[in-house]
PDB file of C-alpha atoms in Angstrom:
ATOM      1  CA  MET A  23      19.841 -11.608  32.144  1.00 59.00           C
ATOM      2  CA  PHE A  24      19.012  -8.621  34.333  1.00 49.00           C
ATOM      3  CA  ARG A  25      21.760  -7.050  36.460  1.00 51.00           C
ATOM      4  CA  VAL A  26      21.425  -4.365  39.097  1.00 46.00           C
ATOM      5  CA  ALA A  27      23.924  -2.399  41.149  1.00 46.00           C
ATOM      6  CA  ALA A  28      23.606   0.372  43.736  1.00 41.00           C
ATOM      7  CA  ALA A  29      25.944   3.151  44.819  1.00 38.00           C
ATOM      8  CA  TRP A  30      25.907   6.241  47.002  1.00 40.00           C
ATOM      9  CA  ILE A  31      28.544   8.838  47.612  1.00 27.00           C
ATOM     10  CA  ALA A  32      29.958   8.450  51.099  1.00 23.00           C
ATOM     11  CA  MET A  33      32.946   6.816  52.760  1.00 19.00           C
ATOM     12  CA  VAL A  34      31.626   3.304  52.260  1.00 21.00           C
ATOM     13  CA  SER A  35      32.332   0.468  49.892  1.00 20.00           C
ATOM     14  CA  ILE A  36      30.098   0.102  46.862  1.00 23.00           C
ATOM     15  CA  SER A  37      28.901  -3.325  45.889  1.00 25.00           C
ATOM     16  CA  GLY A  38      26.622  -4.959  43.356  1.00 27.00           C
ATOM     17  CA  LEU A  39      23.371  -6.380  44.655  1.00 24.00           C
ATOM     18  CA  SER A  40      20.812  -8.657  43.098  1.00 26.00           C
ATOM     19  CA  ALA A  41      17.274  -7.368  42.834  1.00 29.00           C
ATOM     20  CA  ALA A  42      15.979 -10.101  45.125  1.00 26.00           C
ATOM     21  CA  GLN A  43      18.491  -9.259  47.842  1.00 26.00           C
ATOM     22  CA  THR A  44      18.790  -5.474  47.626  1.00 30.00           C
ATOM     23  CA  PRO A  45      18.168  -3.817  50.990  1.00 32.00           C
ATOM     24  CA  ALA A  46      17.056  -0.203  50.931  1.00 38.00           C
ATOM     25  CA  LYS A  47      19.867   2.115  52.003  1.00 44.00           C
ATOM     26  CA  VAL A  48      18.512   4.867  54.224  1.00 38.00           C
ATOM     27  CA  LEU A  49      20.125   8.193  53.374  1.00 45.00           C
ATOM     28  CA  PRO A  50      20.178  11.424  55.370  1.00 43.00           C
ATOM     29  CA  ALA A  51      16.996  13.453  55.090  1.00 38.00           C
ATOM     30  CA  ARG A  52      17.268  16.160  52.452  1.00 39.00           C
ATOM     31  CA  GLN A  53      15.283  19.313  51.926  1.00 37.00           C
ATOM     32  CA  PRO A  54      13.278  20.432  50.088  1.00 35.00           C
ATOM     33  CA  SER A  55      10.795  17.594  49.747  1.00 43.00           C
ATOM     34  CA  LEU A  56      10.078  15.777  46.495  1.00 44.00           C
ATOM     35  CA  SER A  57       7.206  18.148  45.769  1.00 42.00           C
ATOM     36  CA  ASN A  58       9.818  20.853  45.162  1.00 40.00           C
ATOM     37  CA  SER A  59      12.113  18.638  43.107  1.00 47.00           C
ATOM     38  CA  SER A  60      12.261  18.054  39.374  1.00 78.00           C
ATOM     39  CA  TYR A  61      13.983  15.869  36.841  1.00 91.00           C
ATOM     40  CA  ASP A  62      17.452  17.231  36.246  1.00 95.00           C
ATOM     41  CA  VAL A  63      17.624  16.996  32.462  1.00 95.00           C
ATOM     42  CA  GLU A  64      21.081  18.553  32.342  1.00 96.00           C
ATOM     43  CA  ALA A  65      22.453  15.979  34.790  1.00 97.00           C
ATOM     44  CA  GLU A  66      20.884  13.220  32.713  1.00 97.00           C
ATOM     45  CA  ARG A  67      22.564  14.644  29.611  1.00 97.00           C
ATOM     46  CA  GLN A  68      25.917  14.858  31.375  1.00 98.00           C
ATOM     47  CA  LEU A  69      25.673  11.258  32.575  1.00 98.00           C
ATOM     48  CA  ILE A  70      25.023   9.814  29.121  1.00 98.00           C
ATOM     49  CA  ILE A  71      27.884  11.901  27.699  1.00 98.00           C
ATOM     50  CA  LEU A  72      30.231  10.662  30.425  1.00 98.00           C
ATOM     51  CA  ALA A  73      29.075   7.084  29.949  1.00 98.00           C
ATOM     52  CA  ASN A  74      29.660   7.178  26.198  1.00 98.00           C
ATOM     53  CA  GLN A  75      33.043   8.869  26.650  1.00 98.00           C
ATOM     54  CA  ALA A  76      34.087   6.020  28.947  1.00 98.00           C
ATOM     55  CA  ARG A  77      32.797   3.460  26.454  1.00 98.00           C
ATOM     56  CA  ALA A  78      34.680   5.147  23.606  1.00 98.00           C
ATOM     57  CA  GLN A  79      37.902   5.069  25.617  1.00 97.00           C
ATOM     58  CA  ALA A  80      37.337   1.349  26.161  1.00 98.00           C
ATOM     59  CA  GLY A  81      36.667   0.777  22.458  1.00 98.00           C
ATOM     60  CA  ILE A  82      32.968   0.059  23.015  1.00 97.00           C
ATOM     61  CA  GLY A  83      30.081   1.387  20.948  1.00 97.00           C
ATOM     62  CA  PRO A  84      27.886   4.162  22.386  1.00 98.00           C
ATOM     63  CA  LEU A  85      24.621   3.753  24.204  1.00 98.00           C
ATOM     64  CA  GLN A  86      21.582   5.129  22.411  1.00 97.00           C
ATOM     65  CA  LEU A  87      19.093   6.933  24.614  1.00 97.00           C
ATOM     66  CA  GLU A  88      15.654   5.318  24.435  1.00 96.00           C
ATOM     67  CA  GLU A  89      12.486   7.099  25.487  1.00 96.00           C
ATOM     68  CA  GLY A  90      10.865   4.128  27.219  1.00 96.00           C
ATOM     69  CA  LEU A  91      13.964   3.262  29.233  1.00 97.00           C
ATOM     70  CA  THR A  92      14.241   6.924  30.218  1.00 97.00           C
ATOM     71  CA  ARG A  93      10.659   6.883  31.502  1.00 96.00           C
ATOM     72  CA  ALA A  94      11.408   3.767  33.552  1.00 95.00           C
ATOM     73  CA  ALA A  95      14.622   5.243  34.969  1.00 96.00           C
ATOM     74  CA  ARG A  96      12.970   8.530  35.841  1.00 96.00           C
ATOM     75  CA  ALA A  97      10.075   6.802  37.585  1.00 94.00           C
ATOM     76  CA  HIS A  98      12.473   4.768  39.712  1.00 94.00           C
ATOM     77  CA  ALA A  99      14.650   7.791  40.479  1.00 95.00           C
ATOM     78  CA  ALA A 100      11.523   9.640  41.621  1.00 94.00           C
ATOM     79  CA  GLU A 101      10.573   6.672  43.810  1.00 92.00           C
ATOM     80  CA  MET A 102      13.996   6.726  45.469  1.00 93.00           C
ATOM     81  CA  ALA A 103      13.830  10.480  45.951  1.00 93.00           C
ATOM     82  CA  GLU A 104      10.395  10.321  47.519  1.00 90.00           C
ATOM     83  CA  ARG A 105      11.516   7.612  49.952  1.00 88.00           C
ATOM     84  CA  GLN A 106      15.004   9.138  50.352  1.00 88.00           C
ATOM     85  CA  GLN A 107      16.459   5.664  49.970  1.00 89.00           C
ATOM     86  CA  LEU A 108      18.455   3.706  47.402  1.00 89.00           C
ATOM     87  CA  SER A 109      16.995   0.411  46.279  1.00 88.00           C
ATOM     88  CA  HIS A 110      16.337  -1.477  43.076  1.00 89.00           C
ATOM     89  CA  GLN A 111      12.865  -2.494  44.170  1.00 87.00           C
ATOM     90  CA  PHE A 112      10.677  -1.070  46.885  1.00 87.00           C
ATOM     91  CA  ALA A 113       7.686  -2.764  48.450  1.00 86.00           C
ATOM     92  CA  GLY A 114       4.822  -2.600  45.989  1.00 87.00           C
ATOM     93  CA  GLU A 115       7.118  -1.704  43.087  1.00 86.00           C
ATOM     94  CA  SER A 116       7.628  -3.987  40.091  1.00 89.00           C
ATOM     95  CA  ALA A 117      10.984  -5.646  39.451  1.00 90.00           C
ATOM     96  CA  LEU A 118      13.319  -4.253  36.797  1.00 92.00           C
ATOM     97  CA  ALA A 119      12.156  -6.542  33.989  1.00 91.00           C
ATOM     98  CA  GLN A 120       8.517  -5.622  34.536  1.00 92.00           C
ATOM     99  CA  ARG A 121       9.286  -1.889  34.855  1.00 93.00           C
ATOM    100  CA  LEU A 122      11.154  -1.887  31.555  1.00 94.00           C
ATOM    101  CA  ALA A 123       8.462  -3.899  29.804  1.00 93.00           C
ATOM    102  CA  ALA A 124       5.761  -1.500  31.018  1.00 93.00           C
ATOM    103  CA  ASN A 125       7.579   1.534  29.625  1.00 94.00           C
ATOM    104  CA  CYS A 126       9.525   0.254  26.635  1.00 92.00           C
ATOM    105  CA  ALA A 127       8.399  -1.409  23.402  1.00 91.00           C
ATOM    106  CA  LEU A 128      11.861  -2.713  22.556  1.00 93.00           C
ATOM    107  CA  HIS A 129      12.652  -6.418  22.474  1.00 93.00           C
ATOM    108  CA  LEU A 130      15.262  -6.712  25.226  1.00 93.00           C
ATOM    109  CA  ASP A 131      17.095  -9.951  25.892  1.00 92.00           C
ATOM    110  CA  ARG A 132      19.171  -8.535  28.742  1.00 92.00           C
ATOM    111  CA  ALA A 133      19.175  -5.482  30.933  1.00 94.00           C
ATOM    112  CA  GLY A 134      20.866  -3.950  33.937  1.00 95.00           C
ATOM    113  CA  GLU A 135      20.470  -1.089  36.346  1.00 95.00           C
ATOM    114  CA  ASN A 136      22.692   1.243  38.376  1.00 96.00           C
ATOM    115  CA  VAL A 137      21.329   3.510  41.095  1.00 94.00           C
ATOM    116  CA  ALA A 138      23.261   6.220  42.864  1.00 95.00           C
ATOM    117  CA  TYR A 139      23.019   9.197  45.218  1.00 93.00           C
ATOM    118  CA  ALA A 140      25.407  12.100  44.695  1.00 94.00           C
ATOM    119  CA  GLY A 141      25.914  15.836  44.738  1.00 94.00           C
ATOM    120  CA  SER A 142      26.534  16.101  40.996  1.00 95.00           C
ATOM    121  CA  ALA A 143      26.470  14.098  37.781  1.00 96.00           C
ATOM    122  CA  GLY A 144      30.267  14.047  37.707  1.00 97.00           C
ATOM    123  CA  GLN A 145      30.459  12.676  41.254  1.00 96.00           C
ATOM    124  CA  ALA A 146      27.878  10.004  40.478  1.00 96.00           C
ATOM    125  CA  HIS A 147      29.737   8.900  37.354  1.00 97.00           C
ATOM    126  CA  GLU A 148      33.102   8.820  39.111  1.00 96.00           C
ATOM    127  CA  ASN A 149      31.759   6.670  41.948  1.00 94.00           C
ATOM    128  CA  LEU A 150      30.036   4.306  39.559  1.00 95.00           C
ATOM    129  CA  MET A 151      33.150   3.898  37.434  1.00 96.00           C
ATOM    130  CA  HIS A 152      35.226   3.062  40.533  1.00 94.00           C
ATOM    131  CA  SER A 153      32.859   0.247  41.521  1.00 92.00           C
ATOM    132  CA  PRO A 154      33.376  -3.007  39.535  1.00 93.00           C
ATOM    133  CA  PRO A 155      29.692  -4.022  39.193  1.00 93.00           C
ATOM    134  CA  HIS A 156      28.611  -0.518  38.200  1.00 95.00           C
ATOM    135  CA  ARG A 157      31.517  -0.140  35.817  1.00 96.00           C
ATOM    136  CA  GLU A 158      30.583  -3.505  34.298  1.00 96.00           C
ATOM    137  CA  ASN A 159      27.106  -2.211  33.517  1.00 96.00           C
ATOM    138  CA  LEU A 160      28.390   1.067  32.085  1.00 97.00           C
ATOM    139  CA  LEU A 161      31.009  -0.665  29.914  1.00 98.00           C
ATOM    140  CA  ASN A 162      29.058  -3.781  29.000  1.00 97.00           C
ATOM    141  CA  PRO A 163      29.538  -4.128  25.209  1.00 97.00           C
ATOM    142  CA  ALA A 164      26.269  -6.049  24.928  1.00 96.00           C
ATOM    143  CA  TYR A 165      24.203  -3.044  25.989  1.00 97.00           C
ATOM    144  CA  ASN A 166      23.223  -0.769  23.112  1.00 97.00           C
ATOM    145  CA  VAL A 167      20.335   1.270  24.589  1.00 98.00           C
ATOM    146  CA  ALA A 168      19.859   3.105  27.867  1.00 98.00           C
ATOM    147  CA  GLY A 169      17.686   5.504  29.788  1.00 97.00           C
ATOM    148  CA  PHE A 170      18.999   7.709  32.594  1.00 98.00           C
ATOM    149  CA  GLY A 171      16.763   9.375  35.152  1.00 97.00           C
ATOM    150  CA  VAL A 172      17.876  12.002  37.678  1.00 97.00           C
ATOM    151  CA  VAL A 173      15.745  13.657  40.326  1.00 96.00           C
ATOM    152  CA  ARG A 174      17.181  16.624  42.202  1.00 93.00           C
ATOM    153  CA  ILE A 175      16.236  17.506  45.762  1.00 90.00           C
ATOM    154  CA  GLY A 176      18.124  20.571  46.841  1.00 87.00           C
ATOM    155  CA  LEU A 177      21.820  19.867  46.286  1.00 89.00           C
ATOM    156  CA  SER A 178      21.343  16.096  46.013  1.00 91.00           C
ATOM    157  CA  LEU A 179      20.741  13.878  42.988  1.00 95.00           C
ATOM    158  CA  TYR A 180      19.003  10.506  42.915  1.00 95.00           C
ATOM    159  CA  VAL A 181      20.180   8.641  39.837  1.00 96.00           C
ATOM    160  CA  ALA A 182      18.802   5.579  38.035  1.00 96.00           C
ATOM    161  CA  GLN A 183      20.540   4.193  34.960  1.00 97.00           C
ATOM    162  CA  ASP A 184      18.712   1.499  33.011  1.00 97.00           C
ATOM    163  CA  PHE A 185      20.602  -0.423  30.324  1.00 97.00           C
ATOM    164  CA  GLY A 186      19.420  -2.914  27.737  1.00 96.00           C
ATOM    165  CA  HIS A 187      20.348  -4.965  24.710  1.00 96.00           C
ATOM    166  CA  SER A 188      17.754  -4.375  22.027  1.00 95.00           C
ATOM    167  CA  LEU A 189      17.116  -7.094  19.447  1.00 94.00           C
ATOM    168  CA  PRO A 190      15.405  -6.694  16.058  1.00 93.00           C
ATOM    169  CA  ASN A 191      11.648  -7.195  15.899  1.00 90.00           C
ATOM    170  CA  TYR A 192      10.650  -9.665  13.184  1.00 94.00           C
ATOM    171  CA  SER A 193       7.303 -10.372  11.592  1.00 94.00           C
ATOM    172  CA  PRO A 194       6.058 -13.982  11.870  1.00 95.00           C
ATOM    173  CA  ARG A 195       7.155 -14.613   8.284  1.00 95.00           C
ATOM    174  CA  GLN A 196      10.600 -13.134   8.888  1.00 97.00           C
ATOM    175  CA  ALA A 197      11.058 -15.113  12.097  1.00 97.00           C
ATOM    176  CA  SER A 198       9.995 -18.331  10.359  1.00 96.00           C
ATOM    177  CA  GLY A 199      12.462 -17.530   7.568  1.00 97.00           C
ATOM    178  CA  LEU A 200      15.281 -17.309  10.114  1.00 97.00           C
ATOM    179  CA  VAL A 201      14.286 -20.709  11.525  1.00 97.00           C
ATOM    180  CA  SER A 202      14.215 -22.099   7.983  1.00 97.00           C
ATOM    181  CA  GLY A 203      17.673 -20.721   7.246  1.00 97.00           C
ATOM    182  CA  SER A 204      19.111 -22.365  10.348  1.00 97.00           C
ATOM    183  CA  ILE A 205      17.530 -25.678   9.387  1.00 98.00           C
ATOM    184  CA  ALA A 206      19.052 -25.419   5.916  1.00 97.00           C
ATOM    185  CA  ARG A 207      22.502 -24.774   7.374  1.00 97.00           C
ATOM    186  CA  MET A 208      22.223 -27.686   9.777  1.00 97.00           C
ATOM    187  CA  ARG A 209      21.226 -30.045   6.966  1.00 97.00           C
ATOM    188  CA  ARG A 210      24.032 -28.748   4.756  1.00 97.00           C
ATOM    189  CA  ASP A 211      26.623 -29.148   7.508  1.00 97.00           C
ATOM    190  CA  ALA A 212      25.460 -32.744   7.998  1.00 96.00           C
ATOM    191  CA  ASN A 213      25.774 -33.426   4.230  1.00 97.00           C
ATOM    192  CA  LEU A 214      22.054 -34.055   3.977  1.00 97.00           C
ATOM    193  CA  PRO A 215      19.656 -32.916   1.230  1.00 97.00           C
ATOM    194  CA  PRO A 216      17.589 -29.784   2.005  1.00 97.00           C
ATOM    195  CA  LEU A 217      14.135 -30.076   3.485  1.00 97.00           C
ATOM    196  CA  GLN A 218      11.081 -28.577   1.826  1.00 97.00           C
ATOM    197  CA  TRP A 219       9.427 -25.749   3.757  1.00 96.00           C
ATOM    198  CA  LYS A 220       5.634 -26.032   3.750  1.00 95.00           C
ATOM    199  CA  ASP A 221       3.362 -23.302   5.042  1.00 93.00           C
ATOM    200  CA  SER A 222       1.072 -24.533   7.790  1.00 92.00           C
ATOM    201  CA  ASP A 223      -1.794 -22.666   9.413  1.00 94.00           C
ATOM    202  CA  ALA A 224      -1.853 -25.372  12.086  1.00 94.00           C
ATOM    203  CA  ALA A 225       1.767 -24.727  13.089  1.00 95.00           C
ATOM    204  CA  GLN A 226       1.175 -20.965  13.165  1.00 95.00           C
ATOM    205  CA  ASP A 227      -2.015 -21.356  15.201  1.00 94.00           C
ATOM    206  CA  ALA A 228      -0.203 -23.649  17.627  1.00 95.00           C
ATOM    207  CA  ALA A 229       2.572 -21.103  18.159  1.00 95.00           C
ATOM    208  CA  CYS A 230       0.108 -18.284  18.831  1.00 95.00           C
ATOM    209  CA  SER A 231      -1.922 -20.531  21.117  1.00 94.00           C
ATOM    210  CA  MET A 232       1.169 -21.117  23.237  1.00 95.00           C
ATOM    211  CA  ALA A 233       1.801 -17.381  23.370  1.00 95.00           C
ATOM    212  CA  ARG A 234      -1.778 -16.641  24.430  1.00 95.00           C
ATOM    213  CA  THR A 235      -1.708 -19.220  27.215  1.00 95.00           C
ATOM    214  CA  ASP A 236       1.910 -18.504  28.207  1.00 96.00           C
ATOM    215  CA  SER A 237       2.543 -22.231  28.066  1.00 95.00           C
ATOM    216  CA  LEU A 238       4.332 -24.852  25.934  1.00 93.00           C
ATOM    217  CA  LYS A 239       1.514 -27.330  26.443  1.00 85.00           C
ATOM    218  CA  PRO A 240       0.849 -29.485  23.353  1.00 66.00           C
ATOM    219  CA  ALA A 241      -1.448 -28.190  20.645  1.00 70.00           C
ATOM    220  CA  ALA A 242      -3.244 -30.147  17.936  1.00 76.00           C
ATOM    221  CA  VAL A 243      -0.416 -30.544  15.416  1.00 83.00           C
ATOM    222  CA  ARG A 244       0.691 -33.731  13.664  1.00 88.00           C
ATOM    223  CA  GLY A 245       4.129 -34.712  12.414  1.00 90.00           C
ATOM    224  CA  SER A 246       7.002 -37.148  12.815  1.00 92.00           C
ATOM    225  CA  TYR A 247       8.694 -34.638  15.090  1.00 95.00           C
ATOM    226  CA  ILE A 248       7.071 -31.702  16.865  1.00 94.00           C
ATOM    227  CA  LEU A 249       9.230 -29.195  18.728  1.00 95.00           C
ATOM    228  CA  ARG A 250       7.761 -26.435  20.841  1.00 95.00           C
ATOM    229  CA  TYR A 251      10.060 -23.844  22.359  1.00 96.00           C
ATOM    230  CA  THR A 252      10.659 -20.176  23.106  1.00 96.00           C
ATOM    231  CA  THR A 253      13.598 -18.138  21.887  1.00 96.00           C
ATOM    232  CA  GLU A 254      14.768 -14.548  21.887  1.00 94.00           C
ATOM    233  CA  GLN A 255      16.588 -15.058  18.586  1.00 94.00           C
ATOM    234  CA  PRO A 256      14.699 -17.099  15.968  1.00 96.00           C
ATOM    235  CA  GLU A 257      17.895 -18.038  14.132  1.00 96.00           C
ATOM    236  CA  MET A 258      19.045 -19.960  17.220  1.00 95.00           C
ATOM    237  CA  LEU A 259      17.672 -23.509  17.261  1.00 96.00           C
ATOM    238  CA  PRO A 260      17.422 -25.492  20.504  1.00 94.00           C
ATOM    239  CA  ALA A 261      19.990 -28.253  20.977  1.00 92.00           C
ATOM    240  CA  GLN A 262      17.306 -30.946  20.923  1.00 91.00           C
ATOM    241  CA  ALA A 263      16.318 -29.951  17.385  1.00 95.00           C
ATOM    242  CA  ALA A 264      19.422 -31.526  15.838  1.00 95.00           C
ATOM    243  CA  ARG A 265      18.204 -35.114  16.141  1.00 95.00           C
ATOM    244  CA  ALA A 266      14.951 -34.366  14.335  1.00 96.00           C
ATOM    245  CA  ILE A 267      16.443 -32.088  11.670  1.00 97.00           C
ATOM    246  CA  GLU A 268      19.228 -34.544  10.836  1.00 97.00           C
ATOM    247  CA  ASP A 269      16.889 -37.529  10.573  1.00 96.00           C
ATOM    248  CA  ARG A 270      17.376 -38.922   7.040  1.00 96.00           C
ATOM    249  CA  SER A 271      13.739 -39.969   6.825  1.00 96.00           C
ATOM    250  CA  VAL A 272      12.479 -36.383   7.213  1.00 96.00           C
ATOM    251  CA  ARG A 273      11.505 -34.619   3.988  1.00 97.00           C
ATOM    252  CA  THR A 274       9.484 -31.515   4.897  1.00 97.00           C
ATOM    253  CA  PHE A 275       9.040 -29.057   7.734  1.00 97.00           C
ATOM    254  CA  SER A 276       6.613 -26.359   8.823  1.00 97.00           C
ATOM    255  CA  VAL A 277       7.224 -23.453  11.184  1.00 97.00           C
ATOM    256  CA  GLY A 278       4.889 -21.334  13.234  1.00 96.00           C
ATOM    257  CA  THR A 279       6.232 -18.316  15.157  1.00 97.00           C
ATOM    258  CA  CYS A 280       4.485 -15.798  17.379  1.00 96.00           C
ATOM    259  CA  TYR A 281       6.205 -12.975  19.240  1.00 96.00           C
ATOM    260  CA  SER A 282       4.493 -12.069  22.488  1.00 95.00           C
ATOM    261  CA  ARG A 283       5.027 -10.540  25.904  1.00 93.00           C
ATOM    262  CA  THR A 284       3.640 -12.648  28.719  1.00 94.00           C
ATOM    263  CA  ASN A 285       3.851 -12.876  32.487  1.00 92.00           C
ATOM    264  CA  THR A 286       6.682 -15.376  32.124  1.00 93.00           C
ATOM    265  CA  TYR A 287       8.471 -13.285  29.500  1.00 93.00           C
ATOM    266  CA  PRO A 288       7.598  -9.626  30.193  1.00 91.00           C
ATOM    267  CA  ASN A 289      10.116  -8.357  27.633  1.00 89.00           C
ATOM    268  CA  GLY A 290       8.914 -10.753  24.947  1.00 92.00           C
ATOM    269  CA  VAL A 291      10.029 -13.950  23.226  1.00 94.00           C
ATOM    270  CA  TYR A 292       9.191 -15.842  20.058  1.00 96.00           C
ATOM    271  CA  TRP A 293       7.008 -18.871  20.615  1.00 96.00           C
ATOM    272  CA  VAL A 294       7.889 -21.474  18.003  1.00 97.00           C
ATOM    273  CA  THR A 295       6.237 -24.658  16.759  1.00 96.00           C
ATOM    274  CA  LEU A 296       8.449 -26.686  14.427  1.00 96.00           C
ATOM    275  CA  VAL A 297       6.912 -29.696  12.677  1.00 96.00           C
ATOM    276  CA  LEU A 298       9.029 -32.159  10.644  1.00 96.00           C
ATOM    277  CA  GLN A 299       7.678 -35.018   8.533  1.00 95.00           C
TER     278      GLN A 299
END
């Protein structure tokens, strides 16, 4: 899930906007031009401090600054400053998910963005905290990483705050082990004997083939039940897996997993082939 929200300091209401519907807000021309501007590292530092202070007061864990998210936020802040507009996506610019994927190696299952225009970091933070959608991003307990970018032009700041929830990165064997553990629990909860896990090159090849083609189209794998799916968390089995896993005639299973970033999933998912016999 990717959330975005925009704000600017003026006597107007501040509302959350979806990336697909965000109109660019034209702001008053400011001097000097972008060529004379620079990233305001101190303002960025102040904003993360203020954000984490607000999260601490709300009993929420702090955001950890992440280099890739910072690059993405700075690039978007610079884009806004150059155009002297607020928007979450300009013509010719990638959407949030693609921008984060291009700059960040983390496995993100959700993300959000705030953008703002203000005279100082403190003003930007205050406005954002007084707007429900922006406040929701800043105080979202699911977010654990962030990158803040601030570009200064004269006395004005263009601010982009990118948030994300970073998941662990597992090797294929580790991911398959998590699938196996979930199968064992499901069988145990159903008072059924455990299934035997068998290594299978065919299942692994099928999973990686799906990842390469960015498609769940069938691969050459045989079994009584064959499930092909994508997941951000390997320990989470799809609902349709229960019927196959709880079949009393099933004795063995094989798992193939392949983590990959694709056009459909720019921030990455695990492609899984589960074979039960």
